[in-house]
Short mmCIF file of C-alpha atoms and ligand atoms in Angstrom, two decimals:
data_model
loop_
_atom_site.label_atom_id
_atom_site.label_comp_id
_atom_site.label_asym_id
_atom_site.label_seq_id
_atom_site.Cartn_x
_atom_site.Cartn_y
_atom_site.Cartn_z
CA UNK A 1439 81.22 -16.36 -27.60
CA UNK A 1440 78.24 -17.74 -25.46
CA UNK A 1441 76.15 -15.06 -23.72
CA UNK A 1442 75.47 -14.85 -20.17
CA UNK A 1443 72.41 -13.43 -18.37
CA UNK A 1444 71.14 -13.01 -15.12
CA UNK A 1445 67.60 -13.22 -14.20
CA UNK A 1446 66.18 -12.73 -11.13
CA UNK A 1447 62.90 -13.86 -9.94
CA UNK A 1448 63.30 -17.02 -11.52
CA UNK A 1449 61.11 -19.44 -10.00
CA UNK A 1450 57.93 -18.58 -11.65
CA UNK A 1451 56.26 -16.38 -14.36
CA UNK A 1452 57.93 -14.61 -16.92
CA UNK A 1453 61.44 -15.24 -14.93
CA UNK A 1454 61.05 -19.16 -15.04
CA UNK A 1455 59.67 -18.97 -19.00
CA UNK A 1456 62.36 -16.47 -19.46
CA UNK A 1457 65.17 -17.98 -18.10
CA UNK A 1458 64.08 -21.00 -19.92
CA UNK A 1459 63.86 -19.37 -23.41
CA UNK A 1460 67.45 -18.00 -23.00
CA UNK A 1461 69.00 -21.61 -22.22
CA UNK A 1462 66.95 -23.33 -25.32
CA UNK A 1463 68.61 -20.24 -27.25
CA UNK A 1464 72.17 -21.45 -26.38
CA UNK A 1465 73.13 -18.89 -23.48
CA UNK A 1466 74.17 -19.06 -20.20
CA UNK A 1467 71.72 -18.49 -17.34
CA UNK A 1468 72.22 -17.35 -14.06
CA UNK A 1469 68.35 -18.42 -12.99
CA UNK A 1470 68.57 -16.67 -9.82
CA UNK A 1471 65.63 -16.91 -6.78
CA UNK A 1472 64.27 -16.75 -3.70
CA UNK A 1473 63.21 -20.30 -3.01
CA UNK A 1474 65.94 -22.13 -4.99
CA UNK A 1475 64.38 -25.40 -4.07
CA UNK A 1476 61.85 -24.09 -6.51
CA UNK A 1477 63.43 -24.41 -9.76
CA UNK A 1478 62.28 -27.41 -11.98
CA UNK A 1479 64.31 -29.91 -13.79
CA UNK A 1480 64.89 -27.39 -17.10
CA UNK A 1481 67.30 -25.79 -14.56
CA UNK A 1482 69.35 -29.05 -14.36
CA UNK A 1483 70.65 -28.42 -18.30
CA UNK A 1484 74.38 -27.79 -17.79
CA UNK A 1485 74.12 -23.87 -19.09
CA UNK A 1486 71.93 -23.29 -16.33
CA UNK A 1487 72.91 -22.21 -12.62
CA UNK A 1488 70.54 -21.95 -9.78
CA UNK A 1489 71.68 -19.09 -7.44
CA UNK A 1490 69.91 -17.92 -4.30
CA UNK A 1491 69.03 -13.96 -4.13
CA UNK A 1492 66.57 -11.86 -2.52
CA UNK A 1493 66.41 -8.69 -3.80
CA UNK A 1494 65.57 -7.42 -0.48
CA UNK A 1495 68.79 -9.12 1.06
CA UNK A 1496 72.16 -7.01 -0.55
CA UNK A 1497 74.55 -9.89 0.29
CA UNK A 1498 72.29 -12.16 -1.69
CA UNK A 1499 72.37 -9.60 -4.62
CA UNK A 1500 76.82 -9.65 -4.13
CA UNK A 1501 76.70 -13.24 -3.87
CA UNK A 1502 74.73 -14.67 -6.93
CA UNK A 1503 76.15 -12.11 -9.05
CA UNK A 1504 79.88 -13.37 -7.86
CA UNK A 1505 78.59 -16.99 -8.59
CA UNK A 1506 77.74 -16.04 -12.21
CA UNK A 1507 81.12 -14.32 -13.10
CA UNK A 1508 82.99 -16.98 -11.27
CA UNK A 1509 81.13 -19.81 -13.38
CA UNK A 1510 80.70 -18.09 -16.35
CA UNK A 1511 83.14 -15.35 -17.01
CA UNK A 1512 80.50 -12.66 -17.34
CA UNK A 1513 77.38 -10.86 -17.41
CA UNK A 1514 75.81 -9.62 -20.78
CA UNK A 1515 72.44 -9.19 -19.60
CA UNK A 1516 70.72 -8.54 -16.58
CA UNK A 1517 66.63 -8.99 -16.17
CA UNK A 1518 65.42 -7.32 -13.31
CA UNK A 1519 62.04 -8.73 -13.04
CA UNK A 1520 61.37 -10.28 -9.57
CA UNK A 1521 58.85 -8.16 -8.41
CA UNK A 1522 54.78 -9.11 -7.20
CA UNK A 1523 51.63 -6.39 -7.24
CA UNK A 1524 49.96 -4.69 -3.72
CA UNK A 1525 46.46 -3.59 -4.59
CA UNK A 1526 43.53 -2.07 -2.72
CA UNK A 1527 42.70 1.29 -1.20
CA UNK A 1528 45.98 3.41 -0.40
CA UNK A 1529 44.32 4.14 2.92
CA UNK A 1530 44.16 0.73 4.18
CA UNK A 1531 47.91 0.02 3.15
CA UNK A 1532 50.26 0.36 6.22
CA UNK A 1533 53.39 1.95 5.69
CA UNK A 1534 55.17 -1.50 6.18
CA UNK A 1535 53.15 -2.99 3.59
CA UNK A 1536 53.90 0.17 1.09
CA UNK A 1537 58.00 0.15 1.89
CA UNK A 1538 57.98 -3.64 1.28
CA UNK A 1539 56.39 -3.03 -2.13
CA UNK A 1540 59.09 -0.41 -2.58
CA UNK A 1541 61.62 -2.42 -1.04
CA UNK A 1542 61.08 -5.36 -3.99
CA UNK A 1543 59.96 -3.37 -6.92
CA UNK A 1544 62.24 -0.37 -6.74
CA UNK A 1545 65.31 -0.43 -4.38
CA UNK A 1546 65.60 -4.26 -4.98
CA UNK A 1547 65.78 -3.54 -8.31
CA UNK A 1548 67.81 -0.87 -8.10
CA UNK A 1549 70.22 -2.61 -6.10
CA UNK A 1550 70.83 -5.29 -8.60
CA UNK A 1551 72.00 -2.52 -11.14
CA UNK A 1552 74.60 -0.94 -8.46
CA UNK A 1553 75.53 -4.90 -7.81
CA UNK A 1554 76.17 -5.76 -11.73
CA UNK A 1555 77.61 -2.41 -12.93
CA UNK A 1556 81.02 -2.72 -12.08
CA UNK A 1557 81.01 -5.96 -13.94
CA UNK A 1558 79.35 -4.85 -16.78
CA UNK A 1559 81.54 -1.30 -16.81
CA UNK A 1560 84.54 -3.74 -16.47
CA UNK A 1561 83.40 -5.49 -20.25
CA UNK A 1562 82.59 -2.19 -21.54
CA UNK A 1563 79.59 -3.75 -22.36
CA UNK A 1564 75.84 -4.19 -21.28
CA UNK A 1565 72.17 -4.65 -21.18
CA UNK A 1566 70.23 -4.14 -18.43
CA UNK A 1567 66.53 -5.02 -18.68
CA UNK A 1568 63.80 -4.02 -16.32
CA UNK A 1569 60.42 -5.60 -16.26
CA UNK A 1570 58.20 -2.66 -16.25
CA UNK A 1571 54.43 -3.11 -17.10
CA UNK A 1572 51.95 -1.13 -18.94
CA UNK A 1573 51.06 0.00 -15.37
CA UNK A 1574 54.02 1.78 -15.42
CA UNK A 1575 52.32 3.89 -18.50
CA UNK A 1576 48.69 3.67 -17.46
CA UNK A 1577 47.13 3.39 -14.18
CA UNK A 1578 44.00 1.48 -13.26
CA UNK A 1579 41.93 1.75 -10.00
CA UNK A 1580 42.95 0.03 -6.31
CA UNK A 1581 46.14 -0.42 -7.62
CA UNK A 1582 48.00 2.69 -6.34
CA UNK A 1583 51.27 1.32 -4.88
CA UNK A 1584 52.08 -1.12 -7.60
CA UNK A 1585 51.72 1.52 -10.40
CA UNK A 1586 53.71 3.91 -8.26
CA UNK A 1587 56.46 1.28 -8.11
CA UNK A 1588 56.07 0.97 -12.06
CA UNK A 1589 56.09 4.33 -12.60
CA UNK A 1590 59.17 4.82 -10.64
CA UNK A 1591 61.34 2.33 -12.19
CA UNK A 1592 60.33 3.84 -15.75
CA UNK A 1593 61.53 7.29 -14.55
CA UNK A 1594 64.65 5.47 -13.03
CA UNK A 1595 65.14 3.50 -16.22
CA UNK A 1596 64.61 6.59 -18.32
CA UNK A 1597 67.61 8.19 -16.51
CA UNK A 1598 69.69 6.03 -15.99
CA UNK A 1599 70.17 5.28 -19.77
CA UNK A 1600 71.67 8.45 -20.53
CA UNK A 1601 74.42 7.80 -17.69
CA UNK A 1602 75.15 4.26 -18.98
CA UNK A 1603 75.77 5.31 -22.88
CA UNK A 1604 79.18 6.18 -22.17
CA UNK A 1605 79.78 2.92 -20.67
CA UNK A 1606 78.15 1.08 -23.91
CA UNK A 1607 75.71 -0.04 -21.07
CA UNK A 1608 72.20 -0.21 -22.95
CA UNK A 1609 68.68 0.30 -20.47
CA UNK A 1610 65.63 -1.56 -21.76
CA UNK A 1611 62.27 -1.54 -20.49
CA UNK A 1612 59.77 -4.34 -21.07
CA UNK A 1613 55.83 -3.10 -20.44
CA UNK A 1614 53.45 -6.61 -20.67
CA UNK A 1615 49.98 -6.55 -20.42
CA UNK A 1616 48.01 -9.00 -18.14
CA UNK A 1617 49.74 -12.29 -18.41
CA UNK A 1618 48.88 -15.59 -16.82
CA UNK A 1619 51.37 -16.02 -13.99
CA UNK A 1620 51.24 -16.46 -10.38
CA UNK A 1621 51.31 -12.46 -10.36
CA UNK A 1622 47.43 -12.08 -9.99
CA UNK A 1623 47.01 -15.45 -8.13
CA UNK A 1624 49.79 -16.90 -5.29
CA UNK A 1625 51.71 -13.34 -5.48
CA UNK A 1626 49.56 -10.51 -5.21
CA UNK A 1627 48.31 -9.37 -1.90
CA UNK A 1628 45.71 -7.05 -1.23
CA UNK A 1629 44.82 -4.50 1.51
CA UNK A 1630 41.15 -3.68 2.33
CA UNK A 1631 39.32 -0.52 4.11
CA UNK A 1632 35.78 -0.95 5.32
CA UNK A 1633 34.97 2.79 3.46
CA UNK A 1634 36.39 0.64 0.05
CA UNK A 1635 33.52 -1.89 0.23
CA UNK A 1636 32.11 -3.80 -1.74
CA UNK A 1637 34.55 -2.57 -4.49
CA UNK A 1638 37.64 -4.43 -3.03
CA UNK A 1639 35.73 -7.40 -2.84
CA UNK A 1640 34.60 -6.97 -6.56
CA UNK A 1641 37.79 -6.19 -7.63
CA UNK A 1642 39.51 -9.29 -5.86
CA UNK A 1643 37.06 -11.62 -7.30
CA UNK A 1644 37.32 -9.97 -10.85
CA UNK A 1645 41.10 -10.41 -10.37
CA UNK A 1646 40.98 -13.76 -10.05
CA UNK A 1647 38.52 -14.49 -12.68
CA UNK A 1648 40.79 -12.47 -15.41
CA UNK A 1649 43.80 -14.43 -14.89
CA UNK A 1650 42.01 -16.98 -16.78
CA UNK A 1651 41.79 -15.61 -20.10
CA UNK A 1652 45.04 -14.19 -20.19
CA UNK A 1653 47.79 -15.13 -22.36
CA UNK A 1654 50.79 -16.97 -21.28
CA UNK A 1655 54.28 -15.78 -20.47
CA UNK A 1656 55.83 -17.10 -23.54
CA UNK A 1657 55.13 -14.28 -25.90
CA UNK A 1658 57.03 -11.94 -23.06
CA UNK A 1659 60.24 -14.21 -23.32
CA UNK A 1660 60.50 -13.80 -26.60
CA UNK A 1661 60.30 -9.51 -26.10
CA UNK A 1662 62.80 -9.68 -23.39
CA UNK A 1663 65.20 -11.46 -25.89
CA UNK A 1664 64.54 -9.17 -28.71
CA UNK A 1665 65.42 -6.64 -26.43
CA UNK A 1666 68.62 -8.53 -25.28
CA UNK A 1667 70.42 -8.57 -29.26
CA UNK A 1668 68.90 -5.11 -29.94
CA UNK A 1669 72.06 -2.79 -29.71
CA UNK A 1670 70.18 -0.08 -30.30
CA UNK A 1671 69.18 2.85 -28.04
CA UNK A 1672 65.99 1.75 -27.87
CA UNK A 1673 64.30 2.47 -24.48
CA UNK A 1674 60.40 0.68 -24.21
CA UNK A 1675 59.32 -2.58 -25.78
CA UNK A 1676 55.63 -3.65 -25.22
CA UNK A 1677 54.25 -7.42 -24.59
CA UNK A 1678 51.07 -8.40 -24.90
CA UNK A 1679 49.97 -4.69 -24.05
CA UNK A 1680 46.09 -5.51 -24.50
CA UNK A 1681 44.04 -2.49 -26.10
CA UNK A 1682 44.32 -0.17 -22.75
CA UNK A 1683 47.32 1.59 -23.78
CA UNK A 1684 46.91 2.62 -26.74
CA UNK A 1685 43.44 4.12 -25.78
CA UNK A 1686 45.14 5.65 -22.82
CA UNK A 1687 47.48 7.28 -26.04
CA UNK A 1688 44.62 8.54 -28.28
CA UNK A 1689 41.30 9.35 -26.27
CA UNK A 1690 40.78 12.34 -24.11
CA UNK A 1691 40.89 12.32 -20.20
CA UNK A 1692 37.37 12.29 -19.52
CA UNK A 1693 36.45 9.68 -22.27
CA UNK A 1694 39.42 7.17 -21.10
CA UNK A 1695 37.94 8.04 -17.23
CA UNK A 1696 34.74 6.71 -18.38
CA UNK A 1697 36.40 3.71 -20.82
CA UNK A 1698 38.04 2.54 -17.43
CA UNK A 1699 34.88 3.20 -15.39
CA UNK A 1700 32.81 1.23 -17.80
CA UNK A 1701 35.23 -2.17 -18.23
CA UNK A 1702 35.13 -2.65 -14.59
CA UNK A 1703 31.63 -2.26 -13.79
CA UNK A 1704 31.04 -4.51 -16.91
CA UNK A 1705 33.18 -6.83 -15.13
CA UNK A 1706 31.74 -6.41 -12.24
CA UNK A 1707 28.41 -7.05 -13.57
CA UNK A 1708 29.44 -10.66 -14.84
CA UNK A 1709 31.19 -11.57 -11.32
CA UNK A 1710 29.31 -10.42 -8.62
CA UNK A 1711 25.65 -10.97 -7.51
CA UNK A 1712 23.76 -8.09 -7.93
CA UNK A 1713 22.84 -7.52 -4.06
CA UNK A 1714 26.20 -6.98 -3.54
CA UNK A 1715 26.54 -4.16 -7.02
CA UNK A 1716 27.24 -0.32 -6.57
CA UNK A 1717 26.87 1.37 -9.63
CA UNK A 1718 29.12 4.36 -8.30
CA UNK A 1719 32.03 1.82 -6.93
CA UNK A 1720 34.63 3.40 -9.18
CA UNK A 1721 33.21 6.82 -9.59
CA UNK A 1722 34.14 8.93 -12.72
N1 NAP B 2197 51.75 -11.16 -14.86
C1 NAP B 2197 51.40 -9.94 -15.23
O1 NAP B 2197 50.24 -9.68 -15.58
C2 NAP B 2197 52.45 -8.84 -15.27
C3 NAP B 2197 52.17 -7.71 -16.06
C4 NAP B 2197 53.11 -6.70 -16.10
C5 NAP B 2197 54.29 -6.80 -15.39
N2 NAP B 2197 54.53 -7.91 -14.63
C6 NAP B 2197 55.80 -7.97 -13.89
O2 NAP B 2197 56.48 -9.15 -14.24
C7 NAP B 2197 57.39 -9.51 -13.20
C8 NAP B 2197 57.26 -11.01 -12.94
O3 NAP B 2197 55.97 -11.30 -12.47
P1 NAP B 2197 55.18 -12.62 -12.92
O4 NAP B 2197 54.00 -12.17 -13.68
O5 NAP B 2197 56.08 -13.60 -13.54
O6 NAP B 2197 54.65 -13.11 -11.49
P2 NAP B 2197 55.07 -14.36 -10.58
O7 NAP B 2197 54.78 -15.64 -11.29
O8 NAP B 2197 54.41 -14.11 -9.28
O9 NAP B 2197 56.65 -14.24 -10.43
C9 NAP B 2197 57.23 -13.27 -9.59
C10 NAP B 2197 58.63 -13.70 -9.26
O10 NAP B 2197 59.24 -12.69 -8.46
C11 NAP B 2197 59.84 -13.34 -7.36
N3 NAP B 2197 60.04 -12.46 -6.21
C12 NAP B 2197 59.14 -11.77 -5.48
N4 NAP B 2197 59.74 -11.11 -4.50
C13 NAP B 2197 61.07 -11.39 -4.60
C14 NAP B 2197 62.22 -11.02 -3.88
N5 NAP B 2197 62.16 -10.24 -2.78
N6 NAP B 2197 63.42 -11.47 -4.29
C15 NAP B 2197 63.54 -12.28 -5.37
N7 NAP B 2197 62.48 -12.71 -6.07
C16 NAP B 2197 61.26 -12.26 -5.69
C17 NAP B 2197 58.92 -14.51 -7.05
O11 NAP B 2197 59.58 -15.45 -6.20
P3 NAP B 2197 58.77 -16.55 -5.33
O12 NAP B 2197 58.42 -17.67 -6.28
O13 NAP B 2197 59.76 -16.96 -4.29
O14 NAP B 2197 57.56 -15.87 -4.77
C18 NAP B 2197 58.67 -15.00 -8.46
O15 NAP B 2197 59.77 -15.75 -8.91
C19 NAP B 2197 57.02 -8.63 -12.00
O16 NAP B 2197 57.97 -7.58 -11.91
C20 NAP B 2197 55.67 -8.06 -12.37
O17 NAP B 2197 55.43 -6.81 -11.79
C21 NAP B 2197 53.63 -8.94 -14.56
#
C-alpha cells in the first residue's frame, strides 16, 4: 500500500525538501501551502498534490485535508511544520505581533491535529509529526516568543501522545538545530526597543551572517522520515542539534549562562564595529 502524508508549510525549507524526500521515496504527498503558486516543478510528479492552507485560516485546514483523502484515500502522516521565528525584546513585541506568533506556531498547529484526527482515528492508524526545534529544549537570548511557541508545542506534543495510544495514533517531535532556510532570512521578523540597543542590532546582523554556515535542510528530511516508519513510542528525534544542547544537558546553570553569554559576544565581536560593542549587551 502507498503511504500518504500531509505536509504543511510546503513552499520552502524543511517543508519543500521534505515533501520532496517523501515523493522520491514512493509516497503520496499532500504538499500543502500558503502561496501555492510557490511550489516548483518537483510538485508536478503525479504523487504529488498542491493544496492551499493557512494554518491561520480553519476552512483552509478542512479543505486541503478533504482534498488529500478524496485523492488519495488517506492520511498516514501528518507534518506540522509551517511555522516562522519572532525575535527581539519581549517589551517591544505588541500583543498582535505575539498572538500572530501563537496563532501560526501553536493554535495553527494545533488545529491541523483536531482537522486530521477523525481521519486518522477512522484508519485506526497514525503519525503525527510536529516540527519542534532545539529551542523548544533550550532557550537563547531575544528570542522569547518563538521559544515560548516551541516550548508549548513540546508540552502539547508530550500530552497529547498519551491520549492518541489508544487510537494507535503515534506523536513525534522533530528538534533541528540552525538550518539554512528562509527561517532566519525572508521569514523571521524582528521587534526592536530603543532600551534593547545596540544588542538587537547585533543580534540581527549576527543572524544573518549565521545562516551562512549552516547546514542544509536535507539531513532534517531524512529525520522526519525516520520518524514516519518508526512505530515505536518514541517521542523526540534531534536534527542537526549543533553542540548547544547537549551542553545545555551536562553543564551547570551558571556555567551554560556564561557558555551562551560568551558565543554571542564572540559573535558579536566578528560582526560588528567596535564603536558600536557593549561588553554587558547580554548580561550574565
Ligand atoms: N531553519 C531553522 O533553523 C529551524 C530550526 C528549528 C526549527 N525550525 C522550524 O522548522 C519549520 C520550517 O521552517 P524553515 O526553516 O523551513 O523556514 P522557511 O523556509 O521560512 O519555511 C517556513 C514555511 O512555513 C510557511 N508558513 C508560515 N506561516 C504559515 C501559515 N500561516 N500557514 C501555512 N504556512 C505558513 C512558509 O510559507 P510562505 O513560503 O508562504 O512564507 C514556509 O513554507 C518551522 O516550524 C521552524 O520553526 C527551523
Amino acid at each position: 500500500m502507498t503511504h500518504t502524508i500531509l505536509i504543511t508549510g510546503a513552499s520552502s525549507g524543511i517543508g519543500e525538501v521534505t515533501a520532496k524526500y517523501f515523493s522520491q521515496k514512493g509516497w503520496n504527498v499532500a504538499a500543502t501551502m500558503r502561496s501555492p503558486h510557490k511550489a516548483g516543478d518537483w510538485a508536478k510528479a503525479p504523487n504529488v498534490m498542491v493544496s492551499y492552507l493557512d494554518v491561520t485560516k480553519e476552512d483552509t485546514i478542512a479543505a486541503a485535508i478533504q482534498e488529500t483523502v478524496d485523492r488519495f484515500g488517506a492520511i498516514n502522516v501528518l507534518v506540522n511544520n509551517a511555522g516562522y521565528g519572532l525575535n527581539g525584546p519581549l517589551e517591544g513585541i505588541s500583543t498582535q505581533q505575539l498572538a500572530q506568533q501563537f496563532q501560526t506556531n501553536v493554535l495553527g498547529l494545533a488545529a491541523v491535529i483536531q482537522h486530521v484526527l477523525p481521519t486518522m482515528r477512522g484508519q485506526k492508524d497514525g503519525t503525527i509529526i510536529n516540527i519542534s526545534s532545539i529551542g523548544g529544549r533550550i532557550a537563547f537570548p531575544l528570542s522569547s516568543a518563538y521559544h515560548a511557541t516551541k516550548f508549548a508545542v513540546e508540552g502539547l506534543s508530550e500530552s497529547l501522545r498519551f491520549e492518541l495510544k489508544p487510537h494507535n495514533i503515534r506523536v513525534k517531535l522533530i528538534e533541528p538545530g540552525g538550518i539554512k532556510t528562509d527561517f532566519m532570512t525572508r521569514s523571521l521578523q524582528w521587534a526592536t526597543h530603543t532600551a534593547y540597543e545596540p544588542g538587537v542590532s547585533n543580534m540581527i546582523e549576527m543572524t544573518a551572517n549565521l545562516n551562512n554556515n549552516l547546514p542544509g535542510p536535507e539531513g532534517v528530511a531524512a529525520v522526519i522520515y525516520q520518524a514516519a516508519i518508526d512505530r515505536t513510542d518514541k517521542l523526540r528525534y534531534t536534527a542537526q542539534p549543533g553542540p548547544y544542547l547537549l551542553m545545555k544537558q551536562l553543564l551547570p546553570d551558571s556555567l551554560w549562562r556564561t557558555v551562551v553569554g560568551m558565543s554571542l559576544n564572540a559573535h558579536a565581536r566578528t560582526q560588528v564595529p567596535e564603536s558600536h560593542r557593549q561588553p554587558d549587551r547580554f548580561p550574565q
